[in-house]
Amino acid sequence: MSKNIVIHDYDITRSHRNKVNGHDSFVLWFTGLSGSGKSTIANKVEEELFYKGIHTYALDGDNIRSGINKGLGFTKEDRYENLRRIAEVAKLFVDSGVVTIAAFVSPLISDRDQVKEIVGHEDLIEIYVDTSLEECENRDVKGLYKKARAGEIKNFTGIDAPYEAPKNPHLQISTVDISIEMSVKQIIDYLEETRRI
Ligand SMILES: Nc1ncnc2c1ncn2[C@@H]1O[C@H](COP(=O)(O)OS(=O)(=O)O)[C@@H](OP(=O)(O)O)[C@H]1O
Ligand SMILES: Nc1ncnc2c1ncn2[C@@H]1O[C@H](COP(=O)(O)OP(=O)(O)O)[C@@H](O)[C@H]1O
């Protein structure tokens, strides 16, 4: 903290906002390869929560990499900074009382550990969208794997950049074995069972 910065405590806090909203606030953090299904599942989970009357907001590549993180690429250093800033934004959303949905490749354990440190371990639910590289490459939703294989994209996760799977995620979703609807149900059930919603 810079020495001339003095934090001002506001009287209205997260707990006031949670009380008015009628629910807790936390982050659902989706990690997985490109094309694994993060955005598809995150989108449906948000819809389900929203129509239950829960205040939600989704952070994703569109509103982050074309806005606050415009200019950051995919080197190890840029991904670190990308995820650090996203974590800081997510923390603000949680403080504002919102259930925050974040879907990012977030390939390194160390970067995800940092995200948990920033957000707060108790406020982050890690969801590993576990889809094999082979399946993601078969799907190749955006045609990026083809380009990465052809050497047109460098540092592509799973091809010439690493993906380190979470060792102990709160939830692990195998999109080859279960449908989108079942994945969403698995997440909503977990939130209800753990009394998050
Ligand atoms: N080199 C490389 N590696 C991985 N992904 C790439 C790359 N270049 C572009 N893209 C596209 O950017 C999306 C990943 O951005 P993220 O912000 O989630 O990445 S990271 O968490 O900082 O690693 C990712 O989106 P999703 O497919 O939705 O995961 C890709 O479409
Ligand atoms: N069970 C499943 N869960 C999620 N996505 C699935 C599943 N089966 C097939 N898909 C498809 O896989 C693709 C995943 O793309 P996307 O959600 O953009 O992935 P990501 O956000 O991880 O890059 C979509 O075209 C989706 O329809």
PDB file of C-alpha atoms in Angstrom, residues 1-181:
ATOM      1  CA  MET A   1       0.000   0.000   0.000  1.00  0.00           C
ATOM      2  CA  SER A   2       1.363   3.452  -0.928  1.00  0.00           C
ATOM      3  CA  LYS A   3       2.233   5.426   2.159  1.00  0.00           C
ATOM      4  CA  ASN A   4      -0.100   8.345   1.354  1.00  0.00           C
ATOM      5  CA  ILE A   5      -3.175   6.203   0.797  1.00  0.00           C
ATOM      6  CA  VAL A   6      -5.606   6.048   3.700  1.00  0.00           C
ATOM      7  CA  ILE A   7      -8.476   3.570   3.494  1.00  0.00           C
ATOM      8  CA  HIS A   8     -11.873   5.016   4.352  1.00  0.00           C
ATOM      9  CA  ASP A   9     -14.319   2.577   5.885  1.00  0.00           C
ATOM     10  CA  TYR A  10     -17.862   2.933   4.564  1.00  0.00           C
ATOM     11  CA  ASP A  11     -20.774   2.205   6.852  1.00  0.00           C
ATOM     12  CA  ILE A  12     -22.678   0.093   4.345  1.00  0.00           C
ATOM     13  CA  THR A  13     -20.844  -3.208   4.051  1.00  0.00           C
ATOM     14  CA  ARG A  14     -21.100  -6.440   2.154  1.00  0.00           C
ATOM     15  CA  SER A  15     -23.148  -7.977   4.944  1.00  0.00           C
ATOM     16  CA  HIS A  16     -25.740  -5.189   4.651  1.00  0.00           C
ATOM     17  CA  ARG A  17     -25.939  -5.814   0.920  1.00  0.00           C
ATOM     18  CA  ASN A  18     -26.158  -9.588   1.354  1.00  0.00           C
ATOM     19  CA  LYS A  19     -28.962  -9.118   3.865  1.00  0.00           C
ATOM     20  CA  VAL A  20     -30.986  -6.876   1.535  1.00  0.00           C
ATOM     21  CA  ASN A  21     -30.342  -9.194  -1.430  1.00  0.00           C
ATOM     22  CA  GLY A  22     -31.277 -12.257   0.602  1.00  0.00           C
ATOM     23  CA  HIS A  23     -28.242 -14.263  -0.427  1.00  0.00           C
ATOM     24  CA  ASP A  24     -24.511 -14.617   0.084  1.00  0.00           C
ATOM     25  CA  SER A  25     -22.037 -13.367  -2.520  1.00  0.00           C
ATOM     26  CA  PHE A  26     -19.137 -15.449  -3.854  1.00  0.00           C
ATOM     27  CA  VAL A  27     -17.233 -16.347  -7.025  1.00  0.00           C
ATOM     28  CA  LEU A  28     -17.852 -19.358  -9.219  1.00  0.00           C
ATOM     29  CA  TRP A  29     -14.484 -19.791 -10.932  1.00  0.00           C
ATOM     30  CA  PHE A  30     -14.517 -21.996 -14.035  1.00  0.00           C
ATOM     31  CA  THR A  31     -11.154 -23.273 -15.314  1.00  0.00           C
ATOM     32  CA  GLY A  32     -10.432 -25.540 -18.262  1.00  0.00           C
ATOM     33  CA  LEU A  33      -9.018 -25.710 -21.743  1.00  0.00           C
ATOM     34  CA  SER A  34     -10.307 -23.529 -24.548  1.00  0.00           C
ATOM     35  CA  GLY A  35     -13.444 -25.235 -25.858  1.00  0.00           C
ATOM     36  CA  SER A  36     -13.888 -27.313 -22.706  1.00  0.00           C
ATOM     37  CA  GLY A  37     -17.333 -25.801 -22.069  1.00  0.00           C
ATOM     38  CA  LYS A  38     -16.627 -23.103 -19.472  1.00  0.00           C
ATOM     39  CA  SER A  39     -18.671 -20.334 -21.110  1.00  0.00           C
ATOM     40  CA  THR A  40     -21.507 -22.646 -22.150  1.00  0.00           C
ATOM     41  CA  ILE A  41     -21.979 -23.992 -18.621  1.00  0.00           C
ATOM     42  CA  ALA A  42     -21.282 -20.648 -16.897  1.00  0.00           C
ATOM     43  CA  ASN A  43     -23.908 -18.954 -19.074  1.00  0.00           C
ATOM     44  CA  LYS A  44     -26.584 -21.514 -18.169  1.00  0.00           C
ATOM     45  CA  VAL A  45     -25.672 -21.449 -14.481  1.00  0.00           C
ATOM     46  CA  GLU A  46     -26.010 -17.669 -14.465  1.00  0.00           C
ATOM     47  CA  GLU A  47     -29.400 -17.925 -16.153  1.00  0.00           C
ATOM     48  CA  GLU A  48     -30.596 -20.432 -13.569  1.00  0.00           C
ATOM     49  CA  LEU A  49     -29.388 -18.286 -10.658  1.00  0.00           C
ATOM     50  CA  PHE A  50     -30.736 -15.061 -12.182  1.00  0.00           C
ATOM     51  CA  TYR A  51     -34.234 -16.492 -12.543  1.00  0.00           C
ATOM     52  CA  LYS A  52     -34.096 -17.606  -8.915  1.00  0.00           C
ATOM     53  CA  GLY A  53     -33.808 -13.906  -8.091  1.00  0.00           C
ATOM     54  CA  ILE A  54     -30.090 -13.992  -7.320  1.00  0.00           C
ATOM     55  CA  HIS A  55     -27.932 -11.001  -8.268  1.00  0.00           C
ATOM     56  CA  THR A  56     -25.323 -12.256 -10.725  1.00  0.00           C
ATOM     57  CA  TYR A  57     -22.672 -10.962 -13.085  1.00  0.00           C
ATOM     58  CA  ALA A  58     -20.469 -12.879 -15.513  1.00  0.00           C
ATOM     59  CA  LEU A  59     -16.891 -11.894 -16.188  1.00  0.00           C
ATOM     60  CA  ASP A  60     -15.589 -13.399 -19.393  1.00  0.00           C
ATOM     61  CA  GLY A  61     -13.145 -12.861 -22.220  1.00  0.00           C
ATOM     62  CA  ASP A  62     -15.384 -10.401 -24.058  1.00  0.00           C
ATOM     63  CA  ASN A  63     -15.850  -7.889 -21.283  1.00  0.00           C
ATOM     64  CA  ILE A  64     -12.378  -8.374 -19.829  1.00  0.00           C
ATOM     65  CA  ARG A  65      -9.889  -8.906 -22.644  1.00  0.00           C
ATOM     66  CA  SER A  66     -11.525  -6.234 -24.816  1.00  0.00           C
ATOM     67  CA  GLY A  67     -11.847  -3.803 -21.892  1.00  0.00           C
ATOM     68  CA  ILE A  68      -9.860  -3.581 -18.688  1.00  0.00           C
ATOM     69  CA  ASN A  69      -7.270  -6.076 -19.973  1.00  0.00           C
ATOM     70  CA  LYS A  70      -7.068  -4.854 -23.551  1.00  0.00           C
ATOM     71  CA  GLY A  71      -3.448  -5.171 -24.665  1.00  0.00           C
ATOM     72  CA  LEU A  72      -2.621  -8.250 -22.607  1.00  0.00           C
ATOM     73  CA  GLY A  73      -1.689 -11.363 -24.569  1.00  0.00           C
ATOM     74  CA  PHE A  74      -0.988 -14.968 -23.677  1.00  0.00           C
ATOM     75  CA  THR A  75       2.573 -15.056 -22.383  1.00  0.00           C
ATOM     76  CA  LYS A  76       2.995 -16.434 -18.867  1.00  0.00           C
ATOM     77  CA  GLU A  77       3.445 -12.869 -17.588  1.00  0.00           C
ATOM     78  CA  ASP A  78       0.378 -11.500 -19.389  1.00  0.00           C
ATOM     79  CA  ARG A  79      -1.849 -14.340 -18.228  1.00  0.00           C
ATOM     80  CA  TYR A  80      -0.655 -13.726 -14.659  1.00  0.00           C
ATOM     81  CA  GLU A  81      -1.591 -10.038 -14.924  1.00  0.00           C
ATOM     82  CA  ASN A  82      -4.865 -10.859 -16.698  1.00  0.00           C
ATOM     83  CA  LEU A  83      -5.917 -13.170 -13.882  1.00  0.00           C
ATOM     84  CA  ARG A  84      -4.645 -10.900 -11.105  1.00  0.00           C
ATOM     85  CA  ARG A  85      -6.804  -8.028 -12.378  1.00  0.00           C
ATOM     86  CA  ILE A  86      -9.814 -10.300 -12.889  1.00  0.00           C
ATOM     87  CA  ALA A  87      -9.450 -11.516  -9.301  1.00  0.00           C
ATOM     88  CA  GLU A  88      -9.375  -7.924  -8.036  1.00  0.00           C
ATOM     89  CA  VAL A  89     -12.503  -7.107 -10.053  1.00  0.00           C
ATOM     90  CA  ALA A  90     -14.229 -10.278  -8.828  1.00  0.00           C
ATOM     91  CA  LYS A  91     -13.402  -9.311  -5.250  1.00  0.00           C
ATOM     92  CA  LEU A  92     -15.138  -5.949  -5.750  1.00  0.00           C
ATOM     93  CA  PHE A  93     -18.189  -7.675  -7.209  1.00  0.00           C
ATOM     94  CA  VAL A  94     -18.348 -10.008  -4.217  1.00  0.00           C
ATOM     95  CA  ASP A  95     -18.113  -7.022  -1.897  1.00  0.00           C
ATOM     96  CA  SER A  96     -20.963  -5.442  -3.856  1.00  0.00           C
ATOM     97  CA  GLY A  97     -23.123  -8.468  -3.015  1.00  0.00           C
ATOM     98  CA  VAL A  98     -23.097 -10.163  -6.402  1.00  0.00           C
ATOM     99  CA  VAL A  99     -22.640 -13.837  -7.257  1.00  0.00           C
ATOM    100  CA  THR A 100     -19.779 -13.512  -9.718  1.00  0.00           C
ATOM    101  CA  ILE A 101     -19.228 -15.991 -12.482  1.00  0.00           C
ATOM    102  CA  ALA A 102     -15.725 -16.107 -13.940  1.00  0.00           C
ATOM    103  CA  ALA A 103     -14.811 -18.344 -16.881  1.00  0.00           C
ATOM    104  CA  PHE A 104     -11.132 -18.230 -17.765  1.00  0.00           C
ATOM    105  CA  VAL A 105      -8.636 -20.821 -18.960  1.00  0.00           C
ATOM    106  CA  SER A 106      -6.472 -19.895 -15.931  1.00  0.00           C
ATOM    107  CA  PRO A 107      -4.030 -22.677 -16.745  1.00  0.00           C
ATOM    108  CA  LEU A 108      -1.495 -22.498 -13.929  1.00  0.00           C
ATOM    109  CA  ILE A 109      -1.976 -23.666 -10.354  1.00  0.00           C
ATOM    110  CA  SER A 110       0.150 -20.761  -9.108  1.00  0.00           C
ATOM    111  CA  ASP A 111      -2.042 -18.194 -10.885  1.00  0.00           C
ATOM    112  CA  ARG A 112      -5.232 -19.809  -9.575  1.00  0.00           C
ATOM    113  CA  ASP A 113      -3.710 -19.862  -6.069  1.00  0.00           C
ATOM    114  CA  GLN A 114      -3.128 -16.149  -6.396  1.00  0.00           C
ATOM    115  CA  VAL A 115      -6.743 -15.641  -7.491  1.00  0.00           C
ATOM    116  CA  LYS A 116      -7.884 -17.493  -4.349  1.00  0.00           C
ATOM    117  CA  GLU A 117      -5.621 -15.353  -2.175  1.00  0.00           C
ATOM    118  CA  ILE A 118      -7.034 -12.143  -3.663  1.00  0.00           C
ATOM    119  CA  VAL A 119     -10.710 -13.134  -3.625  1.00  0.00           C
ATOM    120  CA  GLY A 120     -10.435 -15.033  -0.329  1.00  0.00           C
ATOM    121  CA  HIS A 121     -10.461 -18.839  -0.186  1.00  0.00           C
ATOM    122  CA  GLU A 122     -13.873 -18.993   1.507  1.00  0.00           C
ATOM    123  CA  ASP A 123     -15.435 -16.844  -1.229  1.00  0.00           C
ATOM    124  CA  LEU A 124     -14.293 -18.847  -4.253  1.00  0.00           C
ATOM    125  CA  ILE A 125     -15.722 -22.071  -5.618  1.00  0.00           C
ATOM    126  CA  GLU A 126     -13.390 -23.687  -8.127  1.00  0.00           C
ATOM    127  CA  ILE A 127     -15.061 -25.617 -10.932  1.00  0.00           C
ATOM    128  CA  TYR A 128     -12.815 -27.669 -13.166  1.00  0.00           C
ATOM    129  CA  VAL A 129     -14.391 -28.196 -16.584  1.00  0.00           C
ATOM    130  CA  ASP A 130     -12.575 -31.409 -17.320  1.00  0.00           C
ATOM    131  CA  THR A 131     -12.624 -31.985 -21.065  1.00  0.00           C
ATOM    132  CA  SER A 132      -9.684 -33.701 -22.727  1.00  0.00           C
ATOM    133  CA  LEU A 133      -7.483 -31.882 -25.185  1.00  0.00           C
ATOM    134  CA  GLU A 134      -8.534 -34.411 -27.806  1.00  0.00           C
ATOM    135  CA  GLU A 135     -12.224 -33.558 -27.318  1.00  0.00           C
ATOM    136  CA  CYS A 136     -11.568 -29.786 -27.258  1.00  0.00           C
ATOM    137  CA  GLU A 137      -9.558 -30.116 -30.432  1.00  0.00           C
ATOM    138  CA  ASN A 138     -12.312 -32.133 -32.080  1.00  0.00           C
ATOM    139  CA  ARG A 139     -14.833 -29.459 -31.134  1.00  0.00           C
ATOM    140  CA  ASP A 140     -12.476 -26.639 -32.175  1.00  0.00           C
ATOM    141  CA  VAL A 141     -15.343 -24.185 -31.695  1.00  0.00           C
ATOM    142  CA  LYS A 142     -13.336 -21.143 -32.779  1.00  0.00           C
ATOM    143  CA  GLY A 143     -10.871 -22.822 -35.148  1.00  0.00           C
ATOM    144  CA  LEU A 144      -8.016 -21.864 -32.811  1.00  0.00           C
ATOM    145  CA  TYR A 145      -6.587 -25.374 -32.319  1.00  0.00           C
ATOM    146  CA  LYS A 146      -6.173 -25.717 -36.078  1.00  0.00           C
ATOM    147  CA  LYS A 147      -4.294 -22.430 -36.150  1.00  0.00           C
ATOM    148  CA  ALA A 148      -2.189 -23.385 -33.124  1.00  0.00           C
ATOM    149  CA  ARG A 149      -1.260 -26.737 -34.723  1.00  0.00           C
ATOM    150  CA  ALA A 150      -0.289 -24.849 -37.874  1.00  0.00           C
ATOM    151  CA  GLY A 151       1.953 -22.574 -35.788  1.00  0.00           C
ATOM    152  CA  GLU A 152      -0.171 -19.507 -36.525  1.00  0.00           C
ATOM    153  CA  ILE A 153      -0.909 -18.957 -32.808  1.00  0.00           C
ATOM    154  CA  LYS A 154       1.895 -19.229 -30.263  1.00  0.00           C
ATOM    155  CA  ASN A 155       1.557 -20.140 -26.565  1.00  0.00           C
ATOM    156  CA  PHE A 156      -1.748 -21.890 -27.120  1.00  0.00           C
ATOM    157  CA  THR A 157      -2.902 -23.717 -23.987  1.00  0.00           C
ATOM    158  CA  GLY A 158      -2.672 -27.479 -24.434  1.00  0.00           C
ATOM    159  CA  ILE A 159      -0.543 -27.213 -27.574  1.00  0.00           C
ATOM    160  CA  ASP A 160       2.592 -25.233 -26.764  1.00  0.00           C
ATOM    161  CA  ALA A 161       1.595 -23.797 -23.388  1.00  0.00           C
ATOM    162  CA  PRO A 162       0.757 -25.816 -20.265  1.00  0.00           C
ATOM    163  CA  TYR A 163      -2.552 -26.548 -18.562  1.00  0.00           C
ATOM    164  CA  GLU A 164      -2.225 -27.713 -14.964  1.00  0.00           C
ATOM    165  CA  ALA A 165      -5.416 -29.412 -13.797  1.00  0.00           C
ATOM    166  CA  PRO A 166      -6.714 -28.479 -10.326  1.00  0.00           C
ATOM    167  CA  LYS A 167      -5.809 -31.107  -7.728  1.00  0.00           C
ATOM    168  CA  ASN A 168      -8.726 -30.512  -5.403  1.00  0.00           C
ATOM    169  CA  PRO A 169     -11.466 -28.465  -7.086  1.00  0.00           C
ATOM    170  CA  HIS A 170     -14.826 -28.021  -5.358  1.00  0.00           C
ATOM    171  CA  LEU A 171     -16.454 -29.485  -8.461  1.00  0.00           C
ATOM    172  CA  GLN A 172     -15.129 -31.411 -11.444  1.00  0.00           C
ATOM    173  CA  ILE A 173     -17.301 -31.654 -14.518  1.00  0.00           C
ATOM    174  CA  SER A 174     -16.724 -34.191 -17.226  1.00  0.00           C
ATOM    175  CA  THR A 175     -18.483 -32.749 -20.260  1.00  0.00           C
ATOM    176  CA  VAL A 176     -18.013 -35.912 -22.303  1.00  0.00           C
ATOM    177  CA  ASP A 177     -19.950 -38.015 -19.801  1.00  0.00           C
ATOM    178  CA  ILE A 178     -22.724 -35.599 -18.879  1.00  0.00           C
ATOM    179  CA  SER A 179     -24.941 -33.128 -20.706  1.00  0.00           C
ATOM    180  CA  ILE A 180     -24.864 -29.357 -20.321  1.00  0.00           C
ATOM    181  CA  GLU A 181     -28.131 -29.556 -18.347  1.00  0.00           C
TER     182      GLU A 181
END
